[in-house]
Amino acid sequence: MRGEVMRGGVMRGGVMLPYQDPSLPVEDRVTDLIGRMTADEKAGLLCHAPVAVAPDGGLVDEPRTLLPTAPTTHAVRDLHLRCLTLMAPVAAGPLARWHNEVQVLAARSRLGIPVLVSSDPRHSANANPLTSVPSGGCSRWPEPLGFGALGDEDLVRDFARVIRAEYTAVGIRMALHPMADLASEPRWCRTAGTFGADPDVVGRLAGAYVDGLQGPDLGPDAVASMVKHWPGAGPQADGEDAHFASGKDQVYPAGLFELHLDRFRPALRAGVAAVMPYYGRPVGVDGLAGVGFAFDPEVVAGRLRRDEGYEGLVCTDFGVLTDSTLADGTVWPARAWGVEHLDRPERAAMLLDAGVDQFGGEWCPEVITGLVADGRVAQARVDESARRVLTLLFRLGLFENPYVDEETATATVGRADFVAAGEAAQRRSMVLLANDGVLPLADGIRLYVEGVDRATAARYATVVDRPEDADVALVRLDAPYEPRDRLPEAFFHQGALDFPADRLDRLRALAATVPTVIDLFLDRPAVIPELAEDAAALLADFGATDDAVLDVVFGRARPEGRLPFELPRSMAAVEAHPEDLPGGTPDPVFPLGHSVGALDWRPRTGEPQKG
């Protein structure tokens, strides 16, 4: 349907209404439309609801996923919601088909206000459904940590432009990313989504990311960016995440609250369309109320709007009003830290008083209209936030043409040059942490592998079944973590950063049998002094395929990354470390920015060598 202009609403007597006229300034169009809307229609704009998509692209009106989702038809047609976020991977063609069906549903409404579709990241390896979405065919790139390892603003802009092309092709017009959080607490489970622990790198890359997504002017070919998690979600007490009551507190023992907030300024200067505050409640920060960030007027209306001059949309993180019942019957409490005692209307009123515009993960506009009817919230306050939502819809050109073309979508998502660029970034972002001379390996070497697809490895070497028969062993590992038993906490990698003793003993025994190359997927730091001592070579990746790792190991690609955080020497050092201080543990195994030079990284030929 691309190119077919279908304007919202019905012309009165054949005359175009002012809000339908693209020649008028956006502000005038918004004013006209606001004047025609009912209280229910305005309230619907203040909810940003998760929805599911059927594999064939059909609308899902009953929950089919682990996490609760809004019934799409009811949400758009009856509740007047116009901001929906996708919760599952769907191939490009069906997703484009679904998107157009949703827009047709919206166009049939009284005023024809189109739908803005958003998504968490879809281009990396993270499989946590609460923080990212498996690709659905999108090109695959490293986690943001990999970009932090390279520190290359131009590469980040190029990546964001690829996201922009693939998202717009299927109708996703808002990215619930990037994270501008500073990874100061090594145990924090959200570290993979950050650009690391270097304050300068984090700020620069977050700004470049927004610039690449939105372009010089937020227009019909742009993707609006929602930077998160204002004013910095990194310093979680004991590393526990604020998705859960065990991690509700954010602490600043080194007094570095301002350092974390400052990382958001490049994204704000780039004109970011939306900002998401985090769940956490700050402890011991002068001038703050000690409640979840979104509930505090000083955090939103004060520090963000008053001090930074920010005039865009503010949307809460998902699920601060309503408890969620998961598919297995588990009740996941709302993340209303510090105000748990308040009911839903009281929480909503407090958020609006704080300066928030949208309630993420919610589809309860009746709460908003109820507050207005009771005189607790002025209609003018709801209108203020509705204006911000409508302004974004107009600027993105959705009123002129909200539809996408299914053929264009399938041709664009996963395009060969996008895939190649992502694969190159996976290789470049790897960090060579240690090498006693064994790397790069020679083609045809006798290789024992663990955690690597044998058929893939066989394209590079002769794969053997026993370490004793190998010249070299190659082992791929995930960074250690403590599994949590209950959903949804089981999705998050939290807790200790060192390997259990039995796992470590086995790895050390392997390294004593044959020179062992270890590749470690670092979704957060790891405590690995023994592996650093025993491995013949140690690599870090931030989301890479077996092909990418093998290309680096055999010298066909050069690792260019530098460690985007330090690797502490012990858990005792981690536990004694101030949660808000990036780096600075005593005598780390590898410091922030570490890498072994790899300038002569080319394939070896000839006789395989031991060690």
Tab-separated table of C-alpha atoms in Angstrom, residues 433-434 477 480 496-500 504-505 507-508 511 518 520 522 525-538 566-574 585-590:
chain	number	residue	atom	x	y	z
A	433	LEU	CA	42.156	-10.531	25.918
A	434	ALA	CA	45.196	-12.838	26.010
A	477	LEU	CA	31.241	-20.089	26.932
A	480	PRO	CA	28.680	-17.054	34.396
A	496	ALA	CA	27.764	-13.975	41.005
A	497	LEU	CA	30.216	-13.405	38.156
A	498	ASP	CA	32.498	-16.413	38.750
A	499	PHE	CA	32.140	-19.972	37.489
A	500	PRO	CA	31.110	-22.741	39.898
A	504	LEU	CA	36.097	-24.214	36.483
A	505	ASP	CA	37.977	-27.389	37.409
A	507	LEU	CA	37.977	-26.116	32.056
A	508	ARG	CA	41.349	-26.007	33.799
A	511	ALA	CA	43.637	-26.497	29.348
A	518	ILE	CA	38.375	-19.822	25.129
A	520	LEU	CA	33.602	-15.861	26.270
A	522	LEU	CA	30.329	-11.225	27.819
A	525	PRO	CA	31.679	-8.763	33.249
A	526	ALA	CA	33.086	-12.067	34.496
A	527	VAL	CA	35.531	-13.015	37.252
A	528	ILE	CA	37.960	-15.333	35.453
A	529	PRO	CA	41.514	-15.037	36.844
A	530	GLU	CA	42.055	-18.818	36.539
A	531	LEU	CA	40.987	-18.929	32.882
A	532	ALA	CA	43.174	-15.940	32.085
A	533	GLU	CA	46.122	-17.838	33.555
A	534	ASP	CA	45.441	-21.273	32.062
A	535	ALA	CA	44.012	-20.576	28.598
A	536	ALA	CA	46.394	-20.435	25.667
A	537	ALA	CA	44.273	-17.583	24.323
A	538	LEU	CA	41.233	-15.750	25.593
A	566	GLU	CA	36.890	-4.138	33.466
A	567	LEU	CA	36.999	-7.794	34.499
A	568	PRO	CA	37.389	-7.847	38.302
A	569	ARG	CA	39.766	-10.228	40.050
A	570	SER	CA	37.344	-11.578	42.656
A	571	MET	CA	33.768	-11.465	43.840
A	572	ALA	CA	35.038	-9.879	47.050
A	573	ALA	CA	36.322	-6.976	44.949
A	574	VAL	CA	32.954	-6.704	43.205
A	585	THR	CA	38.093	-2.445	41.467
A	586	PRO	CA	41.556	-3.269	42.833
A	587	ASP	CA	43.941	-5.115	40.504
A	588	PRO	CA	41.434	-6.211	37.844
A	589	VAL	CA	42.339	-9.198	35.694
A	590	PHE	CA	41.794	-6.987	32.657
